Tab-separated table of C-alpha atoms in Angstrom:
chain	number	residue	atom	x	y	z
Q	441	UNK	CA	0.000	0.000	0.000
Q	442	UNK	CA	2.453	2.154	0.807
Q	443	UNK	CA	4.546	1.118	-2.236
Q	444	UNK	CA	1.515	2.653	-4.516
Q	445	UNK	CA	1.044	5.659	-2.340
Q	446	UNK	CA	4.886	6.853	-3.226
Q	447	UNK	CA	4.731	6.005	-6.580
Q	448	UNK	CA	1.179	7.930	-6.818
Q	449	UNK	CA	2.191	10.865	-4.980
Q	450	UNK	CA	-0.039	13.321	-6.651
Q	451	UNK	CA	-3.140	11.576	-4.354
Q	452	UNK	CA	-1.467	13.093	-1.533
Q	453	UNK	CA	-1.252	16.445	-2.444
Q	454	UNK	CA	-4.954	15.835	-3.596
Q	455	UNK	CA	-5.482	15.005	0.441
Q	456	UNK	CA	-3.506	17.808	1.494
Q	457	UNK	CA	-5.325	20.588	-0.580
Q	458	UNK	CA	-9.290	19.050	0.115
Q	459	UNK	CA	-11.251	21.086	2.179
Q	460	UNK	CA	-11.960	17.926	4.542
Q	461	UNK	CA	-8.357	18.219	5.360
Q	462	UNK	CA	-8.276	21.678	6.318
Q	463	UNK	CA	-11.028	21.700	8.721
Q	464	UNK	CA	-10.733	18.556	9.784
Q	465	UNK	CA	-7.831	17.772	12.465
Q	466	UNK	CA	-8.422	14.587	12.537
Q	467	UNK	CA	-7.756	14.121	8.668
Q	468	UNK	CA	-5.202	16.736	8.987
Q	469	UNK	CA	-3.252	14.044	10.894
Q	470	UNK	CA	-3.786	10.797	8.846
Q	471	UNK	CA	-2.485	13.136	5.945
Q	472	UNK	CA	0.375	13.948	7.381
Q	473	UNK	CA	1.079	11.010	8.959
Q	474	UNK	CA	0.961	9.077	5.899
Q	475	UNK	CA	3.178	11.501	4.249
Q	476	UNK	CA	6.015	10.760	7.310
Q	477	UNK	CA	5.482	7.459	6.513
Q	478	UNK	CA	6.310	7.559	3.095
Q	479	UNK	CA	9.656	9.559	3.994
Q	480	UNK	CA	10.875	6.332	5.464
Q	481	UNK	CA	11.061	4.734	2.369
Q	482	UNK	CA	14.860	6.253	0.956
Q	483	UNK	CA	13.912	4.066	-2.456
Q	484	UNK	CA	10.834	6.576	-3.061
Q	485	UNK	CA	12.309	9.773	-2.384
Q	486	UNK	CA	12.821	10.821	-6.047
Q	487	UNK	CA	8.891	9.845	-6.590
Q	488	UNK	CA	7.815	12.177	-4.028
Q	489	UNK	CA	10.345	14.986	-4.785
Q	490	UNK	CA	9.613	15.042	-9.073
Q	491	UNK	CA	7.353	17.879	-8.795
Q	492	UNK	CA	9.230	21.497	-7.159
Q	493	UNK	CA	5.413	22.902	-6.819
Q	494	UNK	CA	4.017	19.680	-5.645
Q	495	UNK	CA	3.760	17.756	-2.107
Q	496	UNK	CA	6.205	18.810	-0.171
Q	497	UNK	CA	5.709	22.809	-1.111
Q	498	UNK	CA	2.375	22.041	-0.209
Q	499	UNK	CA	3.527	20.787	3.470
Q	500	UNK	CA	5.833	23.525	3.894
Q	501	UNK	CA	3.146	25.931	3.233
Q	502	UNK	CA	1.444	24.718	6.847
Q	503	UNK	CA	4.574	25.732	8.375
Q	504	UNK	CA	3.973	29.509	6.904
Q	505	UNK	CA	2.537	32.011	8.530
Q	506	UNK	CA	1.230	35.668	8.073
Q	507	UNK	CA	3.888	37.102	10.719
Q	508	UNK	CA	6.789	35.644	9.110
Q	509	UNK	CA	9.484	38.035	7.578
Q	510	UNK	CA	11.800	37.172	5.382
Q	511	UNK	CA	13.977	40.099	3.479
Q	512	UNK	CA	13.047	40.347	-0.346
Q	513	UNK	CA	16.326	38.542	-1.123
Q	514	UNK	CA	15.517	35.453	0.991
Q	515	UNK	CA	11.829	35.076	-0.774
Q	516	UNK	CA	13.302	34.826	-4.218
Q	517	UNK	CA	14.296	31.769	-2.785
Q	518	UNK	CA	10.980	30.517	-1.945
Q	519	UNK	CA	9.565	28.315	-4.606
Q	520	UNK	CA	6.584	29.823	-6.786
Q	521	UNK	CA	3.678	28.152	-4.732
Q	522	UNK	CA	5.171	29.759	-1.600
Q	523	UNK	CA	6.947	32.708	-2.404
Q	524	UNK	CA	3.252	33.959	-3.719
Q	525	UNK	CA	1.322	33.458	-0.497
Q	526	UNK	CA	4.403	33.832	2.395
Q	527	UNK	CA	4.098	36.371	4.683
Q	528	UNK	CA	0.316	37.545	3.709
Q	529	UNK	CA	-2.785	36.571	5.101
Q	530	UNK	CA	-2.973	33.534	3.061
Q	531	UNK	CA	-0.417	32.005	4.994
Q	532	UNK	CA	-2.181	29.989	7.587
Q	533	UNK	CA	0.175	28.039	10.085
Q	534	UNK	CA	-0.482	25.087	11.420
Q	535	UNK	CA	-2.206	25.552	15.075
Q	536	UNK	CA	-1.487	21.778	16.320
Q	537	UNK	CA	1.531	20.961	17.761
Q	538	UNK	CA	1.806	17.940	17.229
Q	539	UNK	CA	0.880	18.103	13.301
Q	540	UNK	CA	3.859	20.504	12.909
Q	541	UNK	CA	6.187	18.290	14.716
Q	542	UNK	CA	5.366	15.506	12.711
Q	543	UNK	CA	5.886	16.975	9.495
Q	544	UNK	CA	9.345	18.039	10.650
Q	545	UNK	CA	9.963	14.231	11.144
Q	546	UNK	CA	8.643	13.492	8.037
Q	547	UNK	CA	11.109	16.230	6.271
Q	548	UNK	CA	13.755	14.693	8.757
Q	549	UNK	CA	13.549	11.275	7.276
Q	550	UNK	CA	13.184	13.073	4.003
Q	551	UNK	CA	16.746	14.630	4.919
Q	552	UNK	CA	18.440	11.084	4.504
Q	553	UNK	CA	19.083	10.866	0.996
Q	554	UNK	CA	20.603	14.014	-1.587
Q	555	UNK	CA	17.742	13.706	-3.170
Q	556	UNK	CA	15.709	14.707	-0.393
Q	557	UNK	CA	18.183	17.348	0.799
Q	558	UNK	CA	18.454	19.286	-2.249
Q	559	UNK	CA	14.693	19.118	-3.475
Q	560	UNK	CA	13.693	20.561	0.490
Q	561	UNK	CA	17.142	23.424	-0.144
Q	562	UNK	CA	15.404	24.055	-3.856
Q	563	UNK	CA	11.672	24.610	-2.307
Q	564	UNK	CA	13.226	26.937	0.557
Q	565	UNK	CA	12.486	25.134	3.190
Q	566	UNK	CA	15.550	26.583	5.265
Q	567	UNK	CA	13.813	29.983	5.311
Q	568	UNK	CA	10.644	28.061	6.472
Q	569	UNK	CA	11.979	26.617	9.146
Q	570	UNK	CA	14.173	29.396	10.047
Q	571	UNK	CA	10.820	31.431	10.583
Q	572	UNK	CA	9.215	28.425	12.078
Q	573	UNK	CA	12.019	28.344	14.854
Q	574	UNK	CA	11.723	31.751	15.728
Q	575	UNK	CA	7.640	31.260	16.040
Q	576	UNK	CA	8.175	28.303	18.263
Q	577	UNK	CA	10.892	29.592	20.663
Q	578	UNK	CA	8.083	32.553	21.252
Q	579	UNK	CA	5.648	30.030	22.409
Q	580	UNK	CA	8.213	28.171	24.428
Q	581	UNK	CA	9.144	31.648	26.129
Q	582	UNK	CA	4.811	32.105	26.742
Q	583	UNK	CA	4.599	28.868	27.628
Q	584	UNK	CA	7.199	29.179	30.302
Q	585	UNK	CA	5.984	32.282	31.659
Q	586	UNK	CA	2.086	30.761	32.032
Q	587	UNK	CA	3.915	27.401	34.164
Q	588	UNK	CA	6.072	30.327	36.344
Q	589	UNK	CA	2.374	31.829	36.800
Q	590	UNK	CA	1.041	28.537	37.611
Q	591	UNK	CA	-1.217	28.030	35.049
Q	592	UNK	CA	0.256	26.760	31.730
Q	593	UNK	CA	0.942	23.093	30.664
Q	594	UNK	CA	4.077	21.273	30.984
Q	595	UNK	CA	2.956	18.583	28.042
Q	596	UNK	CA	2.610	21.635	26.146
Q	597	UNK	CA	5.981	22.899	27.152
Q	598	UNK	CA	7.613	19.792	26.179
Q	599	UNK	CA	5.860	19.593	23.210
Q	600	UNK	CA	7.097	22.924	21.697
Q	601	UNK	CA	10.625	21.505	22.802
Q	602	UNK	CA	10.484	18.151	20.945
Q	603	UNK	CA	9.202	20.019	17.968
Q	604	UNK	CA	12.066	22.825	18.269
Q	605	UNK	CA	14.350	20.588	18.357
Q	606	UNK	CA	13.546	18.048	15.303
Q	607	UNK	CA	13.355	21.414	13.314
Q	608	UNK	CA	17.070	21.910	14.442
Q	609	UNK	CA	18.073	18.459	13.356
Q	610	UNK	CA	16.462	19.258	9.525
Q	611	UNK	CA	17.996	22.519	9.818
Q	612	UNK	CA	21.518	21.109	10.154
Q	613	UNK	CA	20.845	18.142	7.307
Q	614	UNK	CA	19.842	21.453	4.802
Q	615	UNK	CA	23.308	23.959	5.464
Q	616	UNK	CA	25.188	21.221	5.520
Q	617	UNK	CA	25.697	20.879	2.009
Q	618	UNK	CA	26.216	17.915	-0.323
Q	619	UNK	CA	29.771	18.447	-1.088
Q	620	UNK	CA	30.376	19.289	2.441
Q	621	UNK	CA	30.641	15.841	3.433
Q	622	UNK	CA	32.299	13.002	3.922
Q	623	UNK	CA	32.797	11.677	-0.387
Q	624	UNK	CA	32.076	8.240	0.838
Q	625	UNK	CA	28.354	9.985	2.399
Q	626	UNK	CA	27.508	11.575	-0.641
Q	627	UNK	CA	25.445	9.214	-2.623
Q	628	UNK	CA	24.050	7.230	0.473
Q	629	UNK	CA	21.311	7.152	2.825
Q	630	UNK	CA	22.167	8.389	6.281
Q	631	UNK	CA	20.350	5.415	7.180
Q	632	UNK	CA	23.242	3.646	5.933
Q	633	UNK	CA	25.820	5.196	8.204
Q	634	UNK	CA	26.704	3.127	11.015
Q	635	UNK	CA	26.256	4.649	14.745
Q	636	UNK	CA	27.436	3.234	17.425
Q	637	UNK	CA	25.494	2.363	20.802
Q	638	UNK	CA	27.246	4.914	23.464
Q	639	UNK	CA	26.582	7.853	20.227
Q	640	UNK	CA	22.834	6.637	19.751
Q	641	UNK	CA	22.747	6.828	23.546
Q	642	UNK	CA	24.294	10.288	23.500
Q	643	UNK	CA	21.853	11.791	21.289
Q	644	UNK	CA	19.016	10.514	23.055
Q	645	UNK	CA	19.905	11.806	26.171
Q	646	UNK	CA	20.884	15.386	24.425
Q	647	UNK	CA	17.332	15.141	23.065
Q	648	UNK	CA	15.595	14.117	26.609
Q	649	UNK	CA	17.161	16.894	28.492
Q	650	UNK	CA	16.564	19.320	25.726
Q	651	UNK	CA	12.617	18.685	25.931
Q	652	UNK	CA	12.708	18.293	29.868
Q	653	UNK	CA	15.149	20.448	31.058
């Protein structure tokens, strides 16, 4: 199934744009979700990046929103279907948490192949993301102040963290460019990369006290 969703991705952005979805958090979620899991699948990744104005400007576009400034210079980078809406009123972020967060894990897993890299760099999804970050560490701060106050939500807090932080990890995959690494990582899945216990133990606990601390 999920082998005829990747190959069909044009069904997904079909999902993504339907009224149903919008409104609809519930649906909002399946979307997405079946999006991440299509990222998993490295062998795909050229199905679901062939179009520049297709899926994945379409998921970056629910990372947008109407506060967002970029300079004029950093638009033109912007592909057509975002550069024409970013920054206006048309831009309409997101509100769930947990939606955002796990489209940044699907353009994480995205992030493993060159493919994937340079088709999120083309879109200008750093720019996204860079705005996204800023957005987020706001509500972290508000968030912060409401639990000082006695009032706000920890789950919420740690939320916002575990989402700031995966937007962080596909921040570093996109500045890092492709002939910026290692030549024997350049035409490989990062999947493919050995890691060692103690440095998958490591990150996990960098990640754990970055959302708790």
């Amino acid at each position: 199934m999920r082998r005829h969703i990747c190959k069909n991705a044009k069904c997904l952005t079909t999902l993504l744009d339907s009224e149903g979805c919008m409104g609809d958090l519930s649906k909002r979620t399946s979307v997405i979700g079946v999006i991440k899991n299509c990222c998993f699948e490295d062998e795909f990744h050229a199905d679901l990046c062939c179009n520049a104005d297709s899926l994945f400007s379409k998921v970056l576009l629910r990372l947008c929103g109407p506060e967002d400034k970029l300079s004029f210079e950093d638009i033109q980078s912007l592909c057509p279907a975002l550069r024409s809406v970013y920054g206006t009123e048309k831009a309409f972020r997101e509100p769930d948490s947990i939606i955002k967060k796990t489209i940044c894990e699907a353009l994480l897993q995205l992030c493993s192949t060159p493919i994937g890299r340079s088709h999120l760099r083309s879109l200008g999804a750093y720019f996204v993301l860079r705005e996204l970050h800023t957005f987020e560490c706001m509500r972290e701060k508000r968030l912060l102040s409401e639990i000082e106050e006695g009032f706000g939500s920890g789950r919420a807090l740690q939320t916002v963290r575990s989402l700031i932080f995966i937007i962080e990890q596909v921040v570093d995959q996109l500045i890092c460019l492709e002939n910026e690494r290692p030549t024997e990582y350049q035409s490989t899945s990062l999947r493919n990369i050995p890691v060692d216990k103690t440095t998958q133990r490591d990150l996990e606990s960098a990640k754990k006290e970055f959302v708790s601390s």
